[in-house]
């Protein structure tokens, strides 16, 4: 990563361990929606054997199966770069396994609690059932995102601590606990939504961009908005 660049630095954490159900689409749509506003971007792919740079603007983590998730959490904790970046004020967008491991604790495949990176005040354990299917949720009005749609597939359930807030209220599907979906704390945001989440919810991508660059021009509705509306109509 160049330290002199004025480009928006999008850091994709561990594509070799955390990227199920097309989560890399989040990287692509973030770059696309930035560049449509004339914002230059730099994409940094950080493999699990690499150090995590601390000078990024937006860090993205995807979902993962139980064992790769444990490996990813161990490496991120040992590396320390993601935590330092969050302390510097970087934005983080983490999906499913990524969401669980940026929390305080998460459950392994035998329901034992394991330590997370500790940048989001949530604790995840194992549920009795697997949450699988389409999910729809209404985002906290303070974030100006509206209704979001995605696909979930997880055994974990997540409790939100006092320093974080629920991202949204679940309309269809399970999310954290059948009542709320995802969490945020400052510019750290976690969600169970795959799909991938940002192509299916352009307003969520724009929230991350606004957090980093301030006000951004609206874009004319395109295939992302059409996909969003089509999925909502199909599910509700
Ligand atoms: N392994 C985690 C769970 O089942 C996360 C799954 C995922 O990322 N899709 O809860």
Coordinates of N, CA and C and ligand atoms in Angstrom, one line a residue:
X1 N 0.8 -1.2 0.0 CA 0.0 0.0 0.0 C 0.9 1.2 0.0
X2 N 0.6 2.2 -0.9 CA 1.4 3.4 -1.0 C 1.0 4.4 0.1
X3 N 1.9 4.9 0.9 CA 1.4 5.8 2.0 C 1.2 7.2 1.5
X4 N 1.6 7.5 0.2 CA 1.5 8.9 -0.3 C 0.2 9.0 -1.1
X5 N -0.5 7.9 -1.4 CA -1.7 7.9 -2.2 C -2.8 8.6 -1.6
X6 N -3.5 9.4 -2.4 CA -4.7 10.1 -1.8 C -6.0 9.2 -2.1
X7 N -5.8 8.1 -2.8 CA -6.9 7.2 -3.2 C -7.5 6.7 -1.9
X8 N -8.8 6.3 -2.1 CA -9.5 5.6 -1.0 C -9.0 4.2 -1.0
X9 N -8.4 3.8 0.2 CA -7.8 2.5 0.3 C -8.7 1.5 0.9
X10 N -9.1 0.5 0.0 CA -10.1 -0.5 0.4 C -9.3 -1.8 0.6
X11 N -9.3 -2.3 1.8 CA -8.5 -3.4 2.2 C -9.4 -4.7 2.4
X12 N -9.1 -5.7 1.6 CA -9.9 -6.9 1.6 C -9.1 -7.9 2.4
X13 N -9.6 -8.2 3.6 CA -8.9 -9.1 4.6 C -9.2 -10.6 4.3
X14 N -8.1 -11.3 4.0 CA -8.1 -12.7 3.9 C -9.1 -13.3 2.9
X15 N -8.9 -12.9 1.6 CA -9.8 -13.6 0.6 C -9.6 -15.1 0.5
X16 N -8.4 -15.6 1.0 CA -8.2 -17.0 1.0 C -8.9 -17.8 2.1
X17 N -9.4 -17.1 3.1 CA -10.1 -17.8 4.2 C -11.6 -17.3 4.4
X18 N -11.8 -16.0 4.1 CA -13.1 -15.4 4.4 C -13.7 -14.9 3.1
X19 N -14.4 -15.6 2.3 CA -15.1 -15.1 1.2 C -16.1 -16.1 0.6
X20 N -17.2 -16.3 1.3 CA -18.2 -17.2 0.8 C -19.3 -16.5 0.1
X21 N -20.1 -17.2 -0.7 CA -21.3 -16.6 -1.3 C -21.0 -15.3 -2.0
X22 N -19.9 -15.2 -2.7 CA -19.6 -14.0 -3.5 C -19.3 -12.7 -2.7
X23 N -18.8 -12.9 -1.5 CA -18.6 -11.7 -0.7 C -17.5 -10.7 -1.4
X24 N -16.7 -11.2 -2.3 CA -15.8 -10.3 -3.0 C -16.5 -9.3 -3.8
X25 N -17.8 -9.5 -4.1 CA -18.6 -8.5 -4.8 C -18.7 -7.2 -4.0
X26 N -18.5 -7.3 -2.6 CA -18.5 -6.1 -1.8 C -17.4 -5.2 -2.2
X27 N -16.2 -5.8 -2.5 CA -15.0 -5.0 -2.8 C -15.3 -4.3 -4.2
X28 N -15.8 -5.0 -5.1 CA -16.0 -4.5 -6.5 C -17.0 -3.4 -6.5
X29 N -18.1 -3.5 -5.8 CA -19.2 -2.5 -5.8 C -18.7 -1.2 -5.1
X30 N -18.0 -1.4 -4.0 CA -17.5 -0.3 -3.3 C -16.6 0.6 -4.2
X31 N -15.7 -0.1 -4.9 CA -14.8 0.6 -5.8 C -15.6 1.2 -6.9
X32 N -16.6 0.5 -7.5 CA -17.3 1.1 -8.6 C -18.1 2.3 -8.2
X33 N -18.8 2.3 -7.0 CA -19.6 3.4 -6.6 C -18.7 4.6 -6.1
X34 N -17.5 4.3 -5.7 CA -16.5 5.4 -5.5 C -16.1 6.0 -6.8
X35 N -15.7 5.2 -7.7 CA -15.2 5.8 -9.0 C -16.2 6.5 -9.8
X36 N -17.5 6.1 -9.7 CA -18.6 6.8 -10.4 C -18.7 8.3 -9.8
X37 N -18.2 8.5 -8.6 CA -18.2 9.8 -8.0 C -16.8 10.5 -8.2
X38 N -16.0 9.9 -9.0 CA -14.7 10.5 -9.3 C -13.7 10.3 -8.1
X39 N -14.0 9.3 -7.2 CA -13.0 9.1 -6.1 C -12.1 7.9 -6.5
X40 N -10.8 8.2 -6.6 CA -9.9 7.1 -7.0 C -9.8 6.1 -5.8
X41 N -9.6 4.9 -6.2 CA -9.5 3.8 -5.2 C -8.2 3.0 -5.3
X42 N -7.8 2.4 -4.3 CA -6.7 1.4 -4.3 C -7.2 0.2 -3.6
X43 N -7.2 -1.0 -4.2 CA -7.6 -2.2 -3.6 C -6.4 -3.0 -3.1
X44 N -6.5 -3.3 -1.8 CA -5.3 -4.1 -1.2 C -5.9 -5.4 -0.7
X45 N -5.4 -6.5 -1.4 CA -5.9 -7.9 -0.9 C -4.8 -8.4 0.1
X46 N -5.3 -8.7 1.3 CA -4.3 -9.2 2.3 C -4.6 -10.6 2.6
X47 N -3.7 -11.5 2.1 CA -3.8 -12.9 2.3 C -3.4 -13.2 3.8
X48 N -3.9 -14.4 4.2 CA -3.7 -14.7 5.6 C -2.3 -14.9 6.1
X49 N -1.4 -15.0 5.1 CA 0.1 -15.0 5.5 C 0.7 -13.6 5.5
X50 N -0.1 -12.6 5.1 CA 0.5 -11.3 5.0 C 0.1 -10.4 6.3
X51 N 0.9 -9.4 6.6 CA 0.6 -8.5 7.6 C -0.6 -7.6 7.2
X52 N -1.5 -7.2 8.1 CA -2.6 -6.3 7.8 C -2.1 -4.9 7.9
X53 N -2.2 -4.1 6.8 CA -1.7 -2.7 6.8 C -2.7 -1.9 7.7
X54 N -2.1 -0.9 8.3 CA -2.9 -0.1 9.3 C -3.5 1.2 8.6
X55 N -3.0 1.6 7.4 CA -3.3 2.9 6.8 C -4.5 2.8 5.9
X56 N -5.3 1.7 5.9 CA -6.5 1.6 5.0 C -7.6 2.5 5.4
X57 N -8.5 2.7 4.5 CA -9.7 3.5 4.8 C -10.9 2.6 5.1
X58 N -11.2 1.6 4.3 CA -12.3 0.7 4.6 C -11.8 -0.7 4.5
X59 N -12.0 -1.5 5.6 CA -11.6 -2.9 5.7 C -12.8 -3.8 5.5
X60 N -12.7 -4.8 4.6 CA -13.8 -5.7 4.3 C -13.4 -7.1 4.7
X61 N -14.3 -7.7 5.4 CA -14.2 -9.2 5.8 C -15.4 -9.9 5.3
X62 N -15.2 -11.1 4.8 CA -16.4 -11.9 4.3 C -16.7 -13.0 5.3
X63 N -17.6 -13.9 4.8 CA -18.0 -15.0 5.6 C -17.0 -16.2 5.5
X64 N -17.2 -17.2 6.3 CA -16.3 -18.4 6.2 C -16.9 -19.5 6.9
X65 N -16.4 -20.7 6.5 CA -16.8 -21.9 7.3 C -16.1 -21.9 8.6
X66 N -16.5 -22.8 9.5 CA -16.1 -22.8 10.9 C -14.6 -22.8 11.1
X67 N -13.9 -23.7 10.4 CA -12.5 -23.9 10.7 C -11.7 -22.7 10.1
X68 N -11.9 -22.3 8.8 CA -11.2 -21.1 8.3 C -11.5 -19.9 9.2
X69 N -12.7 -19.8 9.7 CA -13.0 -18.7 10.6 C -12.1 -18.6 11.8
X70 N -11.9 -19.8 12.4 CA -11.0 -19.8 13.6 C -9.6 -19.4 13.3
X71 N -9.1 -19.9 12.1 CA -7.7 -19.6 11.7 C -7.6 -18.1 11.4
X72 N -8.7 -17.5 10.8 CA -8.6 -16.1 10.5 C -8.6 -15.3 11.8
X73 N -9.4 -15.7 12.7 CA -9.4 -14.9 14.0 C -8.1 -15.0 14.7
X74 N -7.5 -16.2 14.7 CA -6.2 -16.3 15.4 C -5.1 -15.4 14.7
X75 N -5.1 -15.5 13.4 CA -4.1 -14.7 12.7 C -4.4 -13.2 12.8
X76 N -5.6 -12.8 12.8 CA -5.9 -11.3 13.0 C -5.5 -10.8 14.3
X77 N -5.8 -11.7 15.3 CA -5.4 -11.3 16.7 C -3.9 -11.2 16.9
X78 N -3.2 -12.2 16.3 CA -1.7 -12.2 16.4 C -1.1 -11.0 15.6
X79 N -1.7 -10.7 14.5 CA -1.2 -9.6 13.7 C -1.4 -8.2 14.3
X80 N -2.6 -8.0 14.8 CA -2.9 -6.7 15.4 C -3.2 -5.5 14.5
X81 N -3.0 -5.7 13.2 CA -3.1 -4.5 12.3 C -4.6 -4.1 12.2
X82 N -5.5 -5.0 12.1 CA -6.9 -4.6 12.0 C -7.4 -3.8 13.2
X83 N -7.0 -4.2 14.4 CA -7.3 -3.5 15.6 C -6.7 -2.1 15.6
X84 N -5.5 -2.0 15.2 CA -4.8 -0.7 15.2 C -5.5 0.2 14.2
X85 N -5.9 -0.4 13.0 CA -6.6 0.4 12.0 C -7.9 1.0 12.5
X86 N -8.6 0.1 13.2 CA -9.9 0.5 13.8 C -9.7 1.6 14.8
X87 N -8.7 1.5 15.6 CA -8.4 2.5 16.6 C -8.0 3.9 16.0
X88 N -7.4 3.8 14.7 CA -7.1 5.0 14.0 C -8.4 5.6 13.3
X89 N -9.5 4.9 13.4 CA -10.7 5.5 12.8 C -11.1 4.9 11.5
X90 N -10.5 3.8 11.0 CA -10.9 3.2 9.7 C -12.3 2.7 9.8
X91 N -13.0 2.6 8.7 CA -14.3 1.9 8.6 C -14.0 0.4 8.4
X92 N -14.9 -0.4 9.0 CA -14.8 -1.9 8.8 C -16.2 -2.4 8.5
X93 N -16.3 -3.2 7.4 CA -17.5 -3.9 7.0 C -17.3 -5.4 7.0
X94 N -17.9 -6.1 7.9 CA -17.6 -7.5 8.1 C -18.9 -8.3 8.0
X95 N -18.8 -9.4 7.3 CA -20.0 -10.3 7.0 C -19.9 -11.6 7.7
X96 N -20.9 -12.0 8.4 CA -21.1 -13.4 9.0 C -19.9 -13.9 9.8
X97 N -19.1 -14.8 9.3 CA -17.9 -15.2 10.1 C -17.0 -14.0 10.4
X98 N -16.9 -13.1 9.5 CA -16.1 -11.8 9.7 C -16.7 -11.0 10.8
X99 N -18.1 -10.9 10.8 CA -18.8 -10.2 11.8 C -18.5 -10.8 13.2
X100 N -18.6 -12.1 13.3 CA -18.5 -12.8 14.6 C -17.1 -12.6 15.1
X101 N -16.0 -12.6 14.2 CA -14.7 -12.6 14.7 C -14.2 -11.2 15.0
X102 N -14.9 -10.1 14.5 CA -14.4 -8.8 15.0 C -15.1 -8.5 16.3
X103 N -15.9 -9.3 16.8 CA -16.5 -9.1 18.2 C -15.6 -9.5 19.3
X104 N -16.2 -9.5 20.5 CA -15.4 -9.9 21.7 C -15.1 -11.4 21.7
X105 N -16.2 -12.2 21.5 CA -16.0 -13.7 21.5 C -17.0 -14.3 20.5
X106 N -16.6 -15.5 20.0 CA -17.5 -16.2 19.1 C -17.4 -17.7 19.4
X107 N -18.4 -18.5 18.9 CA -18.4 -19.9 19.3 C -17.7 -20.7 18.2
X108 N -16.9 -21.7 18.5 CA -16.3 -22.6 17.5 C -17.3 -23.6 17.1
X109 N -16.9 -24.6 16.4 CA -17.8 -25.6 15.8 C -18.3 -26.6 16.9
X110 N -17.7 -26.5 18.2 CA -18.3 -27.3 19.3 C -18.8 -26.4 20.3
X111 N -19.1 -25.1 20.0 CA -19.8 -24.1 20.8 C -18.9 -23.6 21.9
X112 N -17.6 -23.9 21.9 CA -16.7 -23.3 22.9 C -16.5 -21.8 22.5
X113 N -16.5 -20.9 23.5 CA -16.2 -19.5 23.2 C -14.7 -19.3 22.9
X114 N -14.5 -18.5 21.9 CA -13.1 -18.2 21.5 C -13.0 -16.7 21.4
X115 N -11.8 -16.1 21.7 CA -11.7 -14.6 21.6 C -11.7 -14.1 20.2
X116 N -12.4 -13.0 20.0 CA -12.4 -12.3 18.7 C -11.4 -11.1 18.7
X117 N -11.4 -10.3 17.7 CA -10.5 -9.2 17.6 C -10.9 -8.1 18.6
X118 N -12.1 -8.0 18.9 CA -12.5 -7.1 20.0 C -12.7 -5.6 19.5
X119 N -13.1 -5.4 18.3 CA -13.3 -4.0 17.9 C -14.8 -3.7 17.8
X120 N -15.7 -4.7 18.0 CA -17.1 -4.4 18.0 C -17.7 -5.1 19.2
X121 N -18.6 -4.4 20.0 CA -19.0 -5.0 21.3 C -20.2 -5.9 21.0
X122 N -19.9 -7.1 20.5 CA -20.8 -8.2 20.3 C -20.2 -9.5 20.8
X123 N -21.1 -10.4 21.2 CA -20.6 -11.8 21.5 C -21.5 -12.8 20.8
X124 N -20.8 -13.7 20.1 CA -21.6 -14.7 19.3 C -21.4 -16.1 19.9
X125 N -22.5 -16.9 19.9 CA -22.5 -18.3 20.3 C -23.1 -19.1 19.3
X126 N -23.3 -20.4 19.5 CA -24.0 -21.2 18.6 C -25.5 -21.4 18.8
X127 N -26.3 -21.3 17.8 CA -27.7 -21.5 18.0 C -28.1 -22.9 17.9
X128 N -29.3 -23.2 18.3 CA -29.9 -24.6 18.2 C -30.1 -25.0 16.7
X129 N -30.4 -24.1 15.9 CA -30.7 -24.4 14.5 C -29.8 -23.5 13.6
X130 N -29.7 -23.9 12.3 CA -29.0 -23.1 11.4 C -29.9 -22.1 10.7
X131 N -29.5 -20.9 10.6 CA -30.3 -19.9 10.0 C -29.9 -19.8 8.5
X132 N -30.8 -20.2 7.7 CA -30.5 -20.3 6.2 C -31.6 -19.7 5.4
X133 N -31.3 -18.8 4.5 CA -32.4 -18.3 3.6 C -32.3 -16.8 3.4
X134 N -33.3 -16.3 2.8 CA -33.3 -14.9 2.5 C -33.6 -14.1 3.8
X135 N -33.1 -12.9 3.9 CA -33.3 -12.1 5.0 C -33.6 -10.7 4.6
X136 N -34.5 -10.0 5.3 CA -34.9 -8.6 5.0 C -34.9 -7.9 6.4
X137 N -34.3 -6.7 6.4 CA -34.3 -6.0 7.7 C -34.3 -4.5 7.5
X138 N -34.8 -3.8 8.5 CA -34.9 -2.3 8.4 C -33.8 -1.7 9.2
X139 N -32.9 -1.0 8.5 CA -31.7 -0.4 9.2 C -32.1 0.7 10.1
X140 N -31.4 0.9 11.2 CA -31.5 2.0 12.1 C -31.7 3.3 11.3
X141 N -32.8 4.0 11.5 CA -33.1 5.2 10.7 C -31.9 6.3 10.8
X142 N -31.2 6.2 11.9 CA -30.0 7.2 12.0 C -29.0 7.0 10.9
X143 N -29.0 5.9 10.2 CA -28.0 5.6 9.2 C -28.4 5.9 7.8
X144 N -29.7 6.2 7.6 CA -30.3 6.6 6.3 C -30.1 5.6 5.2
X145 N -30.2 4.3 5.5 CA -30.0 3.2 4.5 C -31.4 2.6 4.1
X146 N -32.3 2.5 5.0 CA -33.6 2.0 4.7 C -33.6 0.5 4.8
X147 N -34.4 -0.2 4.0 CA -34.6 -1.7 4.1 C -33.5 -2.4 3.3
X148 N -32.9 -3.4 3.9 CA -31.8 -4.2 3.3 C -32.3 -5.6 3.0
X149 N -31.6 -6.2 2.1 CA -32.0 -7.6 1.7 C -30.7 -8.4 1.5
X150 N -30.7 -9.7 1.8 CA -29.5 -10.5 1.7 C -29.8 -12.0 1.9
X151 N -28.8 -12.8 1.9 CA -28.9 -14.2 2.1 C -28.1 -14.6 3.4
X152 N -28.7 -15.4 4.3 CA -27.9 -15.8 5.5 C -27.7 -17.3 5.5
X153 N -26.6 -17.7 6.1 CA -26.4 -19.1 6.3 C -25.4 -19.2 7.5
X154 N -25.9 -19.4 8.7 CA -25.0 -19.4 9.9 C -25.6 -20.2 11.0
X155 N -24.8 -20.7 11.9 CA -25.2 -21.4 13.1 C -25.2 -20.4 14.3
X156 N -24.3 -19.4 14.1 CA -24.1 -18.5 15.2 C -25.3 -17.6 15.5
X157 N -25.4 -17.1 16.8 CA -26.3 -16.1 17.2 C -25.5 -15.1 17.9
X158 N -25.9 -13.8 17.8 CA -25.1 -12.7 18.3 C -25.9 -11.8 19.3
X159 N -25.2 -11.5 20.4 CA -25.8 -10.6 21.4 C -25.0 -9.3 21.4
X160 N -25.7 -8.2 21.4 CA -25.0 -6.9 21.3 C -24.8 -6.3 22.6
X161 N -23.6 -5.8 22.9 CA -23.2 -5.2 24.2 C -23.6 -3.7 24.2
X162 N -23.4 -3.0 25.3 CA -23.8 -1.7 25.5 C -23.1 -0.6 24.6
X163 N -21.9 -1.0 24.1 CA -21.2 0.0 23.2 C -21.6 0.0 21.8
X164 N -22.3 -1.1 21.4 CA -22.7 -1.2 20.0 C -24.2 -1.1 19.9
X165 N -24.7 -0.9 18.7 CA -26.2 -0.8 18.5 C -26.5 -1.8 17.4
X166 N -27.8 -2.3 17.4 CA -28.2 -3.2 16.4 C -28.2 -2.4 15.0
X167 N -27.7 -3.0 14.0 CA -27.8 -2.4 12.7 C -29.2 -2.2 12.2
X168 N -30.0 -3.2 12.5 CA -31.4 -3.2 11.9 C -32.3 -4.1 12.6
X169 N -33.6 -4.0 12.3 CA -34.6 -4.8 12.9 C -35.0 -5.9 11.8
X170 N -35.0 -7.1 12.2 CA -35.3 -8.2 11.3 C -36.7 -8.2 10.9
X171 N -37.0 -8.2 9.6 CA -38.4 -8.3 9.1 C -38.6 -9.8 8.6
X172 N -37.7 -10.4 8.0 CA -37.8 -11.8 7.5 C -36.4 -12.4 7.8
X173 N -36.4 -13.7 8.2 CA -35.1 -14.3 8.5 C -34.7 -14.2 10.0
X174 N -33.5 -14.5 10.3 CA -33.1 -14.6 11.7 C -32.1 -13.5 12.1
X175 N -31.0 -13.3 11.4 CA -30.0 -12.3 11.8 C -29.3 -12.7 13.1
X176 N -29.3 -11.7 14.0 CA -28.6 -11.9 15.3 C -29.3 -12.9 16.1
X177 N -30.7 -12.8 16.2 CA -31.4 -13.5 17.2 C -32.9 -13.5 16.9
X178 N -33.3 -13.4 15.6 CA -34.7 -13.4 15.2 C -35.4 -12.0 15.4
X179 N -34.7 -11.1 16.0 CA -35.3 -9.7 16.3 C -34.5 -8.6 15.6
X180 N -33.2 -8.7 15.8 CA -32.3 -7.7 15.2 C -31.3 -8.4 14.2
X181 N -30.7 -7.6 13.4 CA -29.7 -8.1 12.4 C -28.5 -7.1 12.4
X182 N -27.3 -7.7 12.6 CA -26.1 -6.9 12.5 C -25.9 -6.0 13.7
X183 N -24.8 -5.2 13.6 CA -24.4 -4.3 14.7 C -23.5 -3.2 14.1
X184 N -23.5 -2.1 14.8 CA -22.5 -1.1 14.4 C -22.0 -0.3 15.6
X185 N -20.8 0.2 15.6 CA -20.2 1.0 16.7 C -19.3 2.0 16.0
X186 N -19.6 3.2 16.0 CA -18.8 4.2 15.2 C -18.9 3.7 13.7
X187 N -17.7 3.5 13.1 CA -17.6 3.1 11.7 C -17.3 1.7 11.6
X188 N -17.5 0.9 12.6 CA -17.3 -0.6 12.5 C -18.7 -1.2 12.4
X189 N -18.9 -1.9 11.3 CA -20.3 -2.5 11.0 C -20.1 -4.0 10.7
X190 N -21.0 -4.8 11.4 CA -21.1 -6.2 11.1 C -22.5 -6.6 10.7
X191 N -22.6 -7.6 9.8 CA -23.9 -8.1 9.4 C -23.8 -9.5 9.0
X192 N -25.0 -10.2 9.1 CA -25.0 -11.6 8.6 C -25.4 -11.7 7.1
X193 N -25.5 -10.5 6.5 CA -26.0 -10.5 5.1 C -24.9 -10.9 4.1
X194 N -25.1 -12.0 3.4 CA -24.4 -12.3 2.1 C -25.2 -11.8 1.0
X195 N -24.8 -12.2 -0.2 CA -25.7 -11.9 -1.3 C -25.0 -11.6 -2.6
X196 N -23.9 -10.9 -2.7 CA -23.2 -10.1 -1.6 C -24.0 -8.9 -1.2
X197 N -23.8 -8.5 0.0 CA -24.6 -7.4 0.7 C -24.5 -6.1 0.0
X198 N -23.3 -5.6 -0.4 CA -23.2 -4.2 -1.0 C -23.8 -4.1 -2.4
X199 N -23.6 -5.1 -3.3 CA -24.3 -5.0 -4.6 C -25.8 -5.1 -4.4
X200 N -26.3 -5.9 -3.4 CA -27.7 -6.0 -3.3 C -28.3 -4.8 -2.5
X201 N -27.5 -4.0 -1.9 CA -27.9 -2.9 -1.1 C -27.0 -1.7 -1.4
X202 N -27.2 -1.0 -2.5 CA -26.3 0.1 -2.8 C -26.2 1.2 -1.7
X203 N -27.4 1.4 -1.0 CA -27.4 2.4 0.0 C -26.4 2.1 1.2
X204 N -26.2 0.8 1.4 CA -25.2 0.4 2.4 C -23.8 0.6 2.0
X205 N -23.5 0.4 0.7 CA -22.2 0.8 0.1 C -22.0 2.3 0.3
X206 N -23.0 3.0 0.0 CA -22.8 4.5 0.0 C -22.7 5.0 1.5
X207 N -23.2 4.3 2.4 CA -23.0 4.6 3.8 C -21.5 4.5 4.2
X208 N -20.9 3.4 3.7 CA -19.4 3.3 4.0 C -18.6 4.4 3.3
X209 N -19.0 4.7 2.1 CA -18.3 5.8 1.4 C -18.5 7.1 2.1
X210 N -19.7 7.4 2.6 CA -20.0 8.7 3.3 C -19.1 8.8 4.5
X211 N -19.0 7.6 5.2 CA -18.2 7.6 6.5 C -16.8 8.1 6.2
X212 N -16.3 7.7 5.1 CA -14.9 8.0 4.8 C -14.6 9.3 4.1
X213 N -15.6 9.7 3.1 CA -15.3 10.8 2.3 C -16.3 12.0 2.5
X214 N -17.3 11.8 3.4 CA -18.3 12.8 3.6 C -19.4 12.7 2.5
X215 N -20.1 13.8 2.3 CA -21.2 13.8 1.4 C -20.8 13.4 0.0
X216 N -21.6 12.5 -0.6 CA -21.3 12.1 -2.0 C -22.5 12.3 -2.8
X217 N -22.3 12.6 -4.1 CA -23.4 12.8 -5.0 C -24.3 11.6 -5.2
X218 N -25.6 11.7 -5.2 CA -26.5 10.6 -5.5 C -26.2 10.0 -6.9
X219 N -26.4 8.8 -7.1 CA -26.2 8.2 -8.5 C -27.6 7.8 -9.0
X220 N -27.8 7.9 -10.3 CA -29.1 7.4 -10.8 C -29.3 5.9 -10.5
X221 N -30.5 5.5 -10.3 CA -30.8 4.1 -10.0 C -30.3 3.2 -11.1
X222 N -29.7 2.1 -10.8 CA -29.1 1.2 -11.8 C -29.5 -0.2 -11.5
X223 N -28.7 -1.2 -12.0 CA -29.1 -2.6 -11.8 C -29.1 -2.9 -10.3
X224 N -28.2 -2.3 -9.5 CA -28.2 -2.6 -8.0 C -29.5 -2.3 -7.4
X225 N -30.1 -1.1 -7.7 CA -31.4 -0.8 -7.1 C -32.5 -1.8 -7.6
X226 N -32.4 -2.1 -8.9 CA -33.3 -3.1 -9.5 C -33.3 -4.4 -8.8
X227 N -32.0 -4.9 -8.6 CA -31.8 -6.2 -7.9 C -32.4 -6.1 -6.5
X228 N -32.1 -5.0 -5.8 CA -32.6 -4.8 -4.4 C -34.2 -4.9 -4.4
X229 N -34.8 -4.2 -5.3 CA -36.3 -4.2 -5.4 C -36.8 -5.6 -5.8
X230 N -36.1 -6.2 -6.7 CA -36.6 -7.5 -7.2 C -36.5 -8.5 -6.0
X231 N -35.4 -8.5 -5.2 CA -35.3 -9.4 -4.1 C -36.3 -9.2 -3.0
X232 N -36.6 -7.9 -2.7 CA -37.6 -7.6 -1.7 C -39.0 -8.1 -2.2
X233 N -39.3 -7.9 -3.5 CA -40.6 -8.3 -4.0 C -40.7 -9.8 -3.9
X234 N -39.6 -10.5 -4.2 CA -39.6 -12.0 -4.2 C -39.8 -12.6 -2.8
X235 N -39.2 -11.9 -1.8 CA -39.2 -12.4 -0.4 C -40.5 -12.0 0.4
X236 N -40.9 -10.8 0.2 CA -42.0 -10.3 1.1 C -43.4 -10.6 0.5
Ligands
LIG1 N1 -19.3 -20.4 10.7 C1 -20.2 -19.3 11.1 C2 -21.6 -19.8 11.5 O1 -22.0 -20.8 11.1 C3 -20.2 -18.3 10.0 C4 -20.9 -18.8 8.7 C5 -20.7 -17.8 7.5 O2 -19.9 -17.0 7.5 N2 -21.6 -18.0 6.5 O3 -22.2 -19.1 12.3

